[in-house]
Coordinates of N, CA and C in Angstrom, one line a residue:
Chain A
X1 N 12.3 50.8 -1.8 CA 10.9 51.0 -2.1 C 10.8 52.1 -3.2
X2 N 9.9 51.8 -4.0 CA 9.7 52.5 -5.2 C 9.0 54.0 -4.6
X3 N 9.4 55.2 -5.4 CA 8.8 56.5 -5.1 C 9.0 57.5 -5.7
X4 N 7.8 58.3 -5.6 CA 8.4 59.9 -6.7 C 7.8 60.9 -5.5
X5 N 9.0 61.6 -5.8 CA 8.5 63.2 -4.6 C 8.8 64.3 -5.5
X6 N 7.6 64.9 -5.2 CA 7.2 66.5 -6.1 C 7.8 67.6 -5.4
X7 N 8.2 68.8 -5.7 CA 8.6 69.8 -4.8 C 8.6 70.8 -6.0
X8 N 8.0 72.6 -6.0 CA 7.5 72.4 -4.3 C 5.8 71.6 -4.3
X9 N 5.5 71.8 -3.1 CA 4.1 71.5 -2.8 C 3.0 72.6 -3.2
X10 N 3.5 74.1 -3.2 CA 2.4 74.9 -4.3 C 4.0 76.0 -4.7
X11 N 3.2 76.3 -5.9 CA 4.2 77.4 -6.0 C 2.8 78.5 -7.0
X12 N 3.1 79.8 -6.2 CA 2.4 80.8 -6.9 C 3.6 82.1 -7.7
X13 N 2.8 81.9 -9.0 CA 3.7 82.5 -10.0 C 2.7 84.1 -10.5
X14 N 3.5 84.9 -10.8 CA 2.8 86.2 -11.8 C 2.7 85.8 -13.0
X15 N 1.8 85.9 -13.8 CA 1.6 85.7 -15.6 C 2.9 86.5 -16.0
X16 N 3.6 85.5 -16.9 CA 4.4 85.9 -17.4 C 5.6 85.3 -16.4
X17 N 5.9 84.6 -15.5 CA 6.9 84.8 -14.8 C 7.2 82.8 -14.6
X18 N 8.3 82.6 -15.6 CA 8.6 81.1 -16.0 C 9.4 80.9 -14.7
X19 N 9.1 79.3 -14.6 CA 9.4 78.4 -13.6 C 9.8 77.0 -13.9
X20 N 10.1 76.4 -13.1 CA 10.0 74.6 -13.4 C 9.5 74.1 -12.0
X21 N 8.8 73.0 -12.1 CA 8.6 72.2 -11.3 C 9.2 71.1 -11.3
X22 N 9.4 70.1 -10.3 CA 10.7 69.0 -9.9 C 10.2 68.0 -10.0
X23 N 10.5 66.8 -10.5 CA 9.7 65.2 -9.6 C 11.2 64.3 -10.1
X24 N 11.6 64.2 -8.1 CA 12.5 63.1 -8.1 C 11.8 61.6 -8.0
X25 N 12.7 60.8 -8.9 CA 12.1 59.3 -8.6 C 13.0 58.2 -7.9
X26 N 12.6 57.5 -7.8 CA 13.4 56.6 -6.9 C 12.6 55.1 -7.5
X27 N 12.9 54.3 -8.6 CA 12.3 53.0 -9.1 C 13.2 52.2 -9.8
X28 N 12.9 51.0 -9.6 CA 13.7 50.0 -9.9 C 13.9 49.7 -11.5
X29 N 14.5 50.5 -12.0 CA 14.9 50.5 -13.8 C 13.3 51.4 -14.1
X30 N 13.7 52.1 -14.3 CA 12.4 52.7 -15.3 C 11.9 52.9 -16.4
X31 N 10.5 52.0 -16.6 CA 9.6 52.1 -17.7 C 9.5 53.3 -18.5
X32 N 9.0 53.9 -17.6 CA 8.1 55.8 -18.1 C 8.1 56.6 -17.4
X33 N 8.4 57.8 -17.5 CA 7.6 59.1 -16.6 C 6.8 59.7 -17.0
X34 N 5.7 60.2 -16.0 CA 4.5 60.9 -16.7 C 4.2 62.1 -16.0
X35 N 3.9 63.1 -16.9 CA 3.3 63.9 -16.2 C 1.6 64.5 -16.8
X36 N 1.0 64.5 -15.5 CA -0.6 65.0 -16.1 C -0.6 66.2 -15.0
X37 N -2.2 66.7 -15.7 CA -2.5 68.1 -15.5 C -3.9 67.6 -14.6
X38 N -4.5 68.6 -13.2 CA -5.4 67.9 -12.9 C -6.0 69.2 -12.4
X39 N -7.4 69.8 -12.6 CA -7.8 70.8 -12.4 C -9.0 70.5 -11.4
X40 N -9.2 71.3 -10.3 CA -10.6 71.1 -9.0 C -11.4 70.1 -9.3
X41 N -11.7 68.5 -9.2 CA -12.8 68.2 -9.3 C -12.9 67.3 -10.9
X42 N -11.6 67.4 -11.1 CA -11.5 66.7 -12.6 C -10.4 65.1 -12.3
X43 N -10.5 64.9 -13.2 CA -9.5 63.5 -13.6 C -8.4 64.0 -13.7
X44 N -7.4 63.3 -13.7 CA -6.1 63.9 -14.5 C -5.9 64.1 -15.8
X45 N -5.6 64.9 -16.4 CA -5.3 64.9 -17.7 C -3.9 64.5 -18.5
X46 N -3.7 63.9 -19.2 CA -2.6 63.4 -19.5 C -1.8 64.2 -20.4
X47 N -0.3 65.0 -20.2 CA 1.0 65.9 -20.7 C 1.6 65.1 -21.6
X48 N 3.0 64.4 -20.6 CA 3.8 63.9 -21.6 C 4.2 62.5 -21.1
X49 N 4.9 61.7 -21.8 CA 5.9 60.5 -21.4 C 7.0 60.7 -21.7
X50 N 7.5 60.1 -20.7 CA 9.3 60.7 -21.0 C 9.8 59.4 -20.6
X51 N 11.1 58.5 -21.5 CA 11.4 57.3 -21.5 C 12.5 57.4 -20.9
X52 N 13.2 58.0 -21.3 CA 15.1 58.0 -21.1 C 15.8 59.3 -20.7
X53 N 16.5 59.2 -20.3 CA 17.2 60.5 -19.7 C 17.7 61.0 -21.1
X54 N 17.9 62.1 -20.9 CA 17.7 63.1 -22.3 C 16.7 63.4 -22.6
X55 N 15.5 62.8 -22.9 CA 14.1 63.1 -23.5 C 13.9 64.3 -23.2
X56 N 13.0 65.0 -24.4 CA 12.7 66.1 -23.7 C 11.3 66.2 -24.7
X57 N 10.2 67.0 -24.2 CA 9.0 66.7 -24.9 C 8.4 68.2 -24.8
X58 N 7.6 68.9 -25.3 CA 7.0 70.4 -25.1 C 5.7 70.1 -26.1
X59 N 5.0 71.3 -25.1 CA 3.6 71.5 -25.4 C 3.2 72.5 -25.2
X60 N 2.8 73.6 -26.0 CA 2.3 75.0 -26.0 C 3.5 75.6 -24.7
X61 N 3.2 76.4 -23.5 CA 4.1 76.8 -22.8 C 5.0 75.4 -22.0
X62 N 4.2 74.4 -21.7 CA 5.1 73.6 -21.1 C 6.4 72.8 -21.6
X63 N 7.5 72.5 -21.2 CA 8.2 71.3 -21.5 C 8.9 70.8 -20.2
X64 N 8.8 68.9 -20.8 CA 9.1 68.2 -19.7 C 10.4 67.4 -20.0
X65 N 11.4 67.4 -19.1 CA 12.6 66.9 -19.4 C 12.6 65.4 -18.4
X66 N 13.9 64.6 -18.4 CA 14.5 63.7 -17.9 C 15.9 63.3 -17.7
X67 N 16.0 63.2 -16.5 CA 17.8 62.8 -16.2 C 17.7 61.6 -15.8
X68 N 18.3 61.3 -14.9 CA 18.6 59.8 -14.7 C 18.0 59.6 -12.9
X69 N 17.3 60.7 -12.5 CA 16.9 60.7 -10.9 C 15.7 61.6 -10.9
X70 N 15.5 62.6 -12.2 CA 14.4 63.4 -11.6 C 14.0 64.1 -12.9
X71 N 12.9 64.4 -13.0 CA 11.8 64.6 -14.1 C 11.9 66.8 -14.1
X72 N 11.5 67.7 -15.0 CA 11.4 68.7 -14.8 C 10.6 69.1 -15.7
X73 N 9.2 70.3 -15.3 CA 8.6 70.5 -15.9 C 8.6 72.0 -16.2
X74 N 9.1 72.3 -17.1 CA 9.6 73.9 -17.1 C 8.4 74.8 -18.1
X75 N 7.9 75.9 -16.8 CA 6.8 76.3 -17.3 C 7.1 78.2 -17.9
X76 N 6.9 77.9 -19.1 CA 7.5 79.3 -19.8 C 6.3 80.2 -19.8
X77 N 6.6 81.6 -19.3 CA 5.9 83.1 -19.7 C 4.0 82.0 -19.2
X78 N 3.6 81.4 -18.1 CA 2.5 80.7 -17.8 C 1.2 82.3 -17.4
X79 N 0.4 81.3 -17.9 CA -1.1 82.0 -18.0 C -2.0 81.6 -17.0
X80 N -3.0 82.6 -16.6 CA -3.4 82.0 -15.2 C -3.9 80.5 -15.8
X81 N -4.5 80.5 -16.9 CA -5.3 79.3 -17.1 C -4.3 78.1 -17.1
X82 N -2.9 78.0 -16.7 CA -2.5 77.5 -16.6 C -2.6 76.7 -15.1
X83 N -3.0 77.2 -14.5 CA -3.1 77.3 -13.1 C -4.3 75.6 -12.5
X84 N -3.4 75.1 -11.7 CA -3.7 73.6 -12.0 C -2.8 72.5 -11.1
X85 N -2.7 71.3 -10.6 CA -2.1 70.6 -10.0 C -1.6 69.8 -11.1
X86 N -0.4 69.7 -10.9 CA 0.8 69.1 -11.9 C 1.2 67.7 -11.4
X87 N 0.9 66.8 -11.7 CA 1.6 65.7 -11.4 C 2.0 64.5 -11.8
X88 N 3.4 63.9 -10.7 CA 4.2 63.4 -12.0 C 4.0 61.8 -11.6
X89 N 3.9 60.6 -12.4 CA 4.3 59.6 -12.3 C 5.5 58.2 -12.5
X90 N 5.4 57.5 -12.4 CA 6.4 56.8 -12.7 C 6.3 55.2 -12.5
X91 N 6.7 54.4 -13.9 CA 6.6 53.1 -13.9 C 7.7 52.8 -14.0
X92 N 8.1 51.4 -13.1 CA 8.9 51.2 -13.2 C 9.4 49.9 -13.3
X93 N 10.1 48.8 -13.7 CA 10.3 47.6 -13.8 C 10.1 46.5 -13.0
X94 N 10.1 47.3 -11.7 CA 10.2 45.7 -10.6 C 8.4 46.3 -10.4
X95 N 8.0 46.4 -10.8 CA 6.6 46.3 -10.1 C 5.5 45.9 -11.2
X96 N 4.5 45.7 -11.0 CA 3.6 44.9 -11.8 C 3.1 46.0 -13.3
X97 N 2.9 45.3 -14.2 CA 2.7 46.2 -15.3 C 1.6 47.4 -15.1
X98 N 2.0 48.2 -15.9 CA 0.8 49.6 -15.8 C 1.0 50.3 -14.2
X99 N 2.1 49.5 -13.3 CA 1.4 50.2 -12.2 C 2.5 51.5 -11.8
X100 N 1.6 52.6 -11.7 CA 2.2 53.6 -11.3 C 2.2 54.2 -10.3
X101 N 3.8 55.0 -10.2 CA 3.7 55.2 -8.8 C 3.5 57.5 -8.9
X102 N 2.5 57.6 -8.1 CA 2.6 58.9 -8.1 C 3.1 59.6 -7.1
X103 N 3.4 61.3 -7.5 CA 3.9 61.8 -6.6 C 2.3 62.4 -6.3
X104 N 3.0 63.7 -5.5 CA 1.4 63.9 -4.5 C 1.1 65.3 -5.3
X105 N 2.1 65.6 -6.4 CA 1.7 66.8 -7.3 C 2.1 68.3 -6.6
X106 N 2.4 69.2 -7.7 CA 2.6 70.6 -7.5 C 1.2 71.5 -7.7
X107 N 1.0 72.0 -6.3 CA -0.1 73.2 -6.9 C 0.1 74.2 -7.6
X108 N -0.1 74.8 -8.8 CA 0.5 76.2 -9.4 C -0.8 77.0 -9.8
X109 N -0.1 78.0 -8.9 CA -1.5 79.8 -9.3 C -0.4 80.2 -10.0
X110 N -1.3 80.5 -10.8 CA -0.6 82.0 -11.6 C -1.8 83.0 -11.9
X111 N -1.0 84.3 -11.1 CA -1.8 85.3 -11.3 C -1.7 86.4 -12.2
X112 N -2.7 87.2 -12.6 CA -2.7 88.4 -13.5 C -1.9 89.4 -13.4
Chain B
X1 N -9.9 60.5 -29.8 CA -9.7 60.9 -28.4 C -10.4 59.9 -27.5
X2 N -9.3 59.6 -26.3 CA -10.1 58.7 -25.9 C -10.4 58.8 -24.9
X3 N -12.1 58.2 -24.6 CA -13.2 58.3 -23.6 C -13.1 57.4 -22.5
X4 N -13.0 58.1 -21.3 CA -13.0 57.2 -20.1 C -14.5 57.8 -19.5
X5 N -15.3 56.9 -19.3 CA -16.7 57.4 -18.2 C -16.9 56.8 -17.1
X6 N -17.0 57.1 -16.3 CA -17.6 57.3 -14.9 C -19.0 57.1 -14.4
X7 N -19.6 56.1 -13.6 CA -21.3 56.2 -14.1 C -21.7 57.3 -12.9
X8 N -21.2 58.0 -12.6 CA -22.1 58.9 -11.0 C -20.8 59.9 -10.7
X9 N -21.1 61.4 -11.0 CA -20.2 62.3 -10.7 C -19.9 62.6 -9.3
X10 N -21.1 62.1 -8.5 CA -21.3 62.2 -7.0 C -22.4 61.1 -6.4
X11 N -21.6 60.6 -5.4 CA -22.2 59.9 -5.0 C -22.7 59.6 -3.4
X12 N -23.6 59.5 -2.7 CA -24.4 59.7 -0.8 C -24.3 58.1 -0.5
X13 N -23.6 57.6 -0.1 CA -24.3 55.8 0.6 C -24.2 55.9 1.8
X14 N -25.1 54.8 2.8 CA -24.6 54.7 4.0 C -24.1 53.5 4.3
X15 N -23.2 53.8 5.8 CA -22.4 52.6 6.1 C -23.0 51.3 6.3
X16 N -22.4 50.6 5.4 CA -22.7 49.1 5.5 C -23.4 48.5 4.0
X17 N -24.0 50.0 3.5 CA -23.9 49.6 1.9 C -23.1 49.2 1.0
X18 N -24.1 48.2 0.2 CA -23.0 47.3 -0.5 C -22.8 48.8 -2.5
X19 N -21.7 49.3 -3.0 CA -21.7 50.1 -3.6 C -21.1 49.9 -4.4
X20 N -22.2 50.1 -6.5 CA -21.0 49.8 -7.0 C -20.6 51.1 -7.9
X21 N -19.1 50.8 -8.6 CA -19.1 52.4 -9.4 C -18.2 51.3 -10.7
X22 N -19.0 52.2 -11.6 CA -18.8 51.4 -12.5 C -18.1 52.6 -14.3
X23 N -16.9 51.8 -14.9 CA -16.0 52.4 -15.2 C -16.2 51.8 -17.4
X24 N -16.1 53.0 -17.6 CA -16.6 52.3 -19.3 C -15.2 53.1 -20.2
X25 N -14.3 52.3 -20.8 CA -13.7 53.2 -21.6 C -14.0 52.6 -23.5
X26 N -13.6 53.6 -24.5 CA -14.4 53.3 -25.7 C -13.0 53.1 -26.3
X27 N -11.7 52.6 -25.9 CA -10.5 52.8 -27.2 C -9.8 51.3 -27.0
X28 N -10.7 50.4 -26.6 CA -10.3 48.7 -26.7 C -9.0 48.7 -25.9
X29 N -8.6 49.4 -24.8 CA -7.1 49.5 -23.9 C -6.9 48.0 -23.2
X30 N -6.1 47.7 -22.9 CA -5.8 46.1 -22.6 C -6.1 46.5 -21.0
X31 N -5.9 47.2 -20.3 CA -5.3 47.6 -18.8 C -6.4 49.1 -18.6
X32 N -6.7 48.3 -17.2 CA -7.9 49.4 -16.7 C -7.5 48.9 -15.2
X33 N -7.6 50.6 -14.5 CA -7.4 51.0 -13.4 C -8.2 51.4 -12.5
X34 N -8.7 51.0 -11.1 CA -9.1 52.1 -9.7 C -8.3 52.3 -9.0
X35 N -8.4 53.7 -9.0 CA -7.9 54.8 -7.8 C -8.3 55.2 -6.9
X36 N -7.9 55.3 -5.5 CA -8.7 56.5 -4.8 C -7.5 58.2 -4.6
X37 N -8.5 58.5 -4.6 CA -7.2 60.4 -4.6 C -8.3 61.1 -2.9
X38 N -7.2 61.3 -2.3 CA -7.5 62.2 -1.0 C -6.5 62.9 -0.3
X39 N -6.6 64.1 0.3 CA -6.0 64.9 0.0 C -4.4 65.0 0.9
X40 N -3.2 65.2 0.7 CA -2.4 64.5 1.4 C -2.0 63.1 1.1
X41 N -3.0 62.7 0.3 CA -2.5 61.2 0.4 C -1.8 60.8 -1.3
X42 N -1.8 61.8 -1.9 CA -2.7 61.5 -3.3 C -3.0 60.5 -4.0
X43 N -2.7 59.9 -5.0 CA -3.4 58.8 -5.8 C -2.9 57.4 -5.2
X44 N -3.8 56.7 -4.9 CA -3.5 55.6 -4.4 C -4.4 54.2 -5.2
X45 N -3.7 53.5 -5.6 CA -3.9 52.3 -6.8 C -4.7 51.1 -5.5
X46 N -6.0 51.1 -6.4 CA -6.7 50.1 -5.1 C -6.8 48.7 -5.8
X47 N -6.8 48.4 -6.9 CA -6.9 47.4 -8.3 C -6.9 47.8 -9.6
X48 N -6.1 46.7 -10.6 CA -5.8 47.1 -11.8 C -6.1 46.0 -12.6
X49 N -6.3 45.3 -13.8 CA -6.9 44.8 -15.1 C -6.3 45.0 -15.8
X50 N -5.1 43.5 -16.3 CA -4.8 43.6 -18.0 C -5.1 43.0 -18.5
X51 N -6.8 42.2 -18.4 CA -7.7 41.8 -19.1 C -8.6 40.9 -18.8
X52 N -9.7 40.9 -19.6 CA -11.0 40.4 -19.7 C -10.6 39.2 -18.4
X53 N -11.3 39.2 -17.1 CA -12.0 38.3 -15.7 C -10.7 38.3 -15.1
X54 N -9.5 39.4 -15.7 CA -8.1 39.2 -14.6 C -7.9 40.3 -14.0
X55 N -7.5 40.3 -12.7 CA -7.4 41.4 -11.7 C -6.0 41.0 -10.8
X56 N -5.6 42.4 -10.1 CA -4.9 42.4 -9.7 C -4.3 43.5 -8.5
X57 N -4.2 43.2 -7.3 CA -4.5 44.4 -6.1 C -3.2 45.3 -6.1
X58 N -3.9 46.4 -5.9 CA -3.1 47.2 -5.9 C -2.3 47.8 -4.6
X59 N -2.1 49.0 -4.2 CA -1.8 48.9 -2.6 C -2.3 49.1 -1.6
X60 N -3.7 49.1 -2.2 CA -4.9 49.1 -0.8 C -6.4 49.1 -1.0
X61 N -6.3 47.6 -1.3 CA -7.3 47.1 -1.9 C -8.3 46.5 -0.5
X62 N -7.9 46.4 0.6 CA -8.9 46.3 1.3 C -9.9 46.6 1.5
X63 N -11.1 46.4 1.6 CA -12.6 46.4 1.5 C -13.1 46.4 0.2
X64 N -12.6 46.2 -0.5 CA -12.9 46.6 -2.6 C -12.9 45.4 -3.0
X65 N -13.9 45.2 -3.7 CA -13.3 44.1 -4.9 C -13.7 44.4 -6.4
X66 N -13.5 44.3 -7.5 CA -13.3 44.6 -8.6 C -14.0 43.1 -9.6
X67 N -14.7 43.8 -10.6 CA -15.2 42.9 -11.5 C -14.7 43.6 -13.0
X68 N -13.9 42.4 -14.4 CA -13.9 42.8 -15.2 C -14.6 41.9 -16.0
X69 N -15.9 41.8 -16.7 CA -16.6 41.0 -17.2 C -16.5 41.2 -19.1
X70 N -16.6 42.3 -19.8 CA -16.1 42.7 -20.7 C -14.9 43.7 -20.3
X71 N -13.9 43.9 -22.3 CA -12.9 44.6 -21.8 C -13.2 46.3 -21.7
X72 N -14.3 47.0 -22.2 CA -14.1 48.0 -21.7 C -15.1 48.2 -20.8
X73 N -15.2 47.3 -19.6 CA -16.1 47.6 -18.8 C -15.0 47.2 -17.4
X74 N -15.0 47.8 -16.3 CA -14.3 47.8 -14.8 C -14.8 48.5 -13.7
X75 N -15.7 47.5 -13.1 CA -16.3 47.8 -11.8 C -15.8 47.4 -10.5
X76 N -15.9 48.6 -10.0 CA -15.2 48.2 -8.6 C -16.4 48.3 -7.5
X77 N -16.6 47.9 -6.2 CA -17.4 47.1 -5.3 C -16.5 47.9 -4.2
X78 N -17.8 48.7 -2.9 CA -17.3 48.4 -2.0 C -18.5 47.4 -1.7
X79 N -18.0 46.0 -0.8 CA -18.9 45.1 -0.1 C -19.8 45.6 0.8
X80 N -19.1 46.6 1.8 CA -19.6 46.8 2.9 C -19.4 48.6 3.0
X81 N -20.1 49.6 2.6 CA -19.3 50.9 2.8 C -19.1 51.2 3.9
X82 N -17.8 51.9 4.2 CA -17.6 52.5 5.9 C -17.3 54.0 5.4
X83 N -17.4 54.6 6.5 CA -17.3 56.0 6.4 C -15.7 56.6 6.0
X84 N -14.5 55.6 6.3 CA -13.2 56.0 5.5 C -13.1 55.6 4.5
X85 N -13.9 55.1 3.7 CA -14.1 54.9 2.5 C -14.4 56.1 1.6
X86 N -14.8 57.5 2.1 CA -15.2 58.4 1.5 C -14.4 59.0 0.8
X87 N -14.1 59.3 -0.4 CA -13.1 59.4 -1.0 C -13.5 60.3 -2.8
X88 N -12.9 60.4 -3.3 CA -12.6 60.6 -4.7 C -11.8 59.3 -5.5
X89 N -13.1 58.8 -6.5 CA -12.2 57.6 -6.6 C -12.5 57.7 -8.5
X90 N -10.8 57.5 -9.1 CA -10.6 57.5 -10.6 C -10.5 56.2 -10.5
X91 N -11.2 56.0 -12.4 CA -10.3 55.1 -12.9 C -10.3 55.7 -14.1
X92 N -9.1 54.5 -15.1 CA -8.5 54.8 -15.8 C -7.9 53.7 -16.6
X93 N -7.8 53.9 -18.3 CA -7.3 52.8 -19.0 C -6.0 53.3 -19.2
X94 N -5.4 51.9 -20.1 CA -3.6 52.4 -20.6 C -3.9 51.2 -21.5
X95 N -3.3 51.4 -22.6 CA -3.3 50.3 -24.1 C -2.0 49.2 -23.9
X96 N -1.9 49.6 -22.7 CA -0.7 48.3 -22.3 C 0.6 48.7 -21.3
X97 N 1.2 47.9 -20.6 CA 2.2 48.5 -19.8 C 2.8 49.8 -20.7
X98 N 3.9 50.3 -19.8 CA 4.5 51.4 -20.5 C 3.9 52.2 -21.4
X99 N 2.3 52.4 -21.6 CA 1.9 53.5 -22.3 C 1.2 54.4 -20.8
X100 N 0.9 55.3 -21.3 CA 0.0 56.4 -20.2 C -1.1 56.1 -20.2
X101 N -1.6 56.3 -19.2 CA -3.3 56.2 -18.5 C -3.9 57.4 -18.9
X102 N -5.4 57.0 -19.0 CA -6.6 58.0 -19.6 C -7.2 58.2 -18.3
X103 N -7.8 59.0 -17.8 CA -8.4 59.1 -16.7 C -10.0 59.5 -17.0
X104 N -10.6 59.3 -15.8 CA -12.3 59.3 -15.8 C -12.2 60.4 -15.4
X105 N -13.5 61.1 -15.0 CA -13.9 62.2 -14.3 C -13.9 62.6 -12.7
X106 N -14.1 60.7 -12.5 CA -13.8 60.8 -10.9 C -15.5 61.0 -10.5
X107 N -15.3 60.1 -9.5 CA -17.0 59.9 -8.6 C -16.8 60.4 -7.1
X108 N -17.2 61.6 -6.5 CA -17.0 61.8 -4.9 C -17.8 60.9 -4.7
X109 N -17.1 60.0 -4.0 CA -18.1 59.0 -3.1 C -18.4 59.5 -1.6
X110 N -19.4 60.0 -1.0 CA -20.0 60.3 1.1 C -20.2 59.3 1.4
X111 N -19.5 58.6 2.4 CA -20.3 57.5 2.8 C -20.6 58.2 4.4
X112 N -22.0 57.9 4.6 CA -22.9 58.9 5.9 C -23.0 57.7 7.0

């Protein structure tokens, strides 16, 4: 059965104080990984895609990597405004197009 | 940039109302999504659209049914509302398998 698990489930960080967040996947040949940004009360917002193991993709403090089991989202010198549920997706071949499988997301505070 | 809208940022029905929520995106995407997100559970794919009057259930599509009449229009139907129906529910387009999804704003649906 297809699946992605996030870990941890919150992590609270000091401004300034870099971390990564994890998303293993478990899918039958994989399409894409995704990760979006999702703040109280909002939609998700969409980060990066990541195709292949190797990939690696960055955006202001964030970058998101790929191996061949699990996704990494490495968060440099973060600002509280960064502070947000992170989460990762994943398409994968044996399953119907577009459909993605999510994990349940990382809470991240970062404080002043 | 592309627009995904939502018609009701919050929404009151009561049980046994028939409910619709209705999904508009403006960037011609082939594939259009409903979600429900609750807490613990996170995103769960209830029906998906890769195009104009084709549909396709997702993994918990019971009580729902979905209408795509034009392509950037995707409404989804509860027939009958029940009170576990109460939910936070996205949608969302994607310009075709293997690209990323745009997300809505998201509608709190109460059902009383």
């Amino acid at each position: 059965e297809d699946q992605v698990t996030q870990s941890p489930e919150a992590l609270r960080l000091q401004e300034g104080e870099s971390s990564s967040l994890n998303c293993s996947y478990t899918v039958s040949g994989l399409r894409g990984l995704f990760w979006y940004r999702q703040d109280p009360g909002k939609g998700p917002e969409f980060l990066f895609t990541l195709y292949s193991a190797g990939e690696e993709k960055e955006k202001e403090r964030l970058k998101a990597t790929l191996t061949k089991k699990e996704s990494f989202l490495h968060i440099t010198a973060p600002k509280p405004e960064d502070s947000a549920t992170y989460l990762c997706a994943a398409e994968g071949y044996g399953g119907s197009q577009g459909n993605l499988i999510f994990g349940k997301g990382t809470k991240l505070s970062v404080k002043p | 940039d592309v627009k995904v809208t939502q018609s009701s940022r919050y929404l009151v029905k009561r049980t046994g109302e028939k409910v619709f929520l209705e999904c508009v995106q403006d960037m011609d995407h082939e594939n259009m999504f409903w979600y429900r997100q609750d807490p613990g559970l996170g995103l769960r794919l209830i029906y998906f659209s890769y195009d104009v009057k084709m549909k396709e259930k997702g993994d918990i599509p019971e009580g729902y049914s979905v209408s795509r009449e034009k392509k950037e229009r995707f409404s989804l139907i509860l027939e009958s509302a029940s009170t576990n129906q109460t939910s936070m529910y996205l949608c969302a387009s994607s310009f075709e398998q293997n690209y990323e999804q745009y997300f809505g704003p998201g509608t709190r649906l109460t059902v009383t």
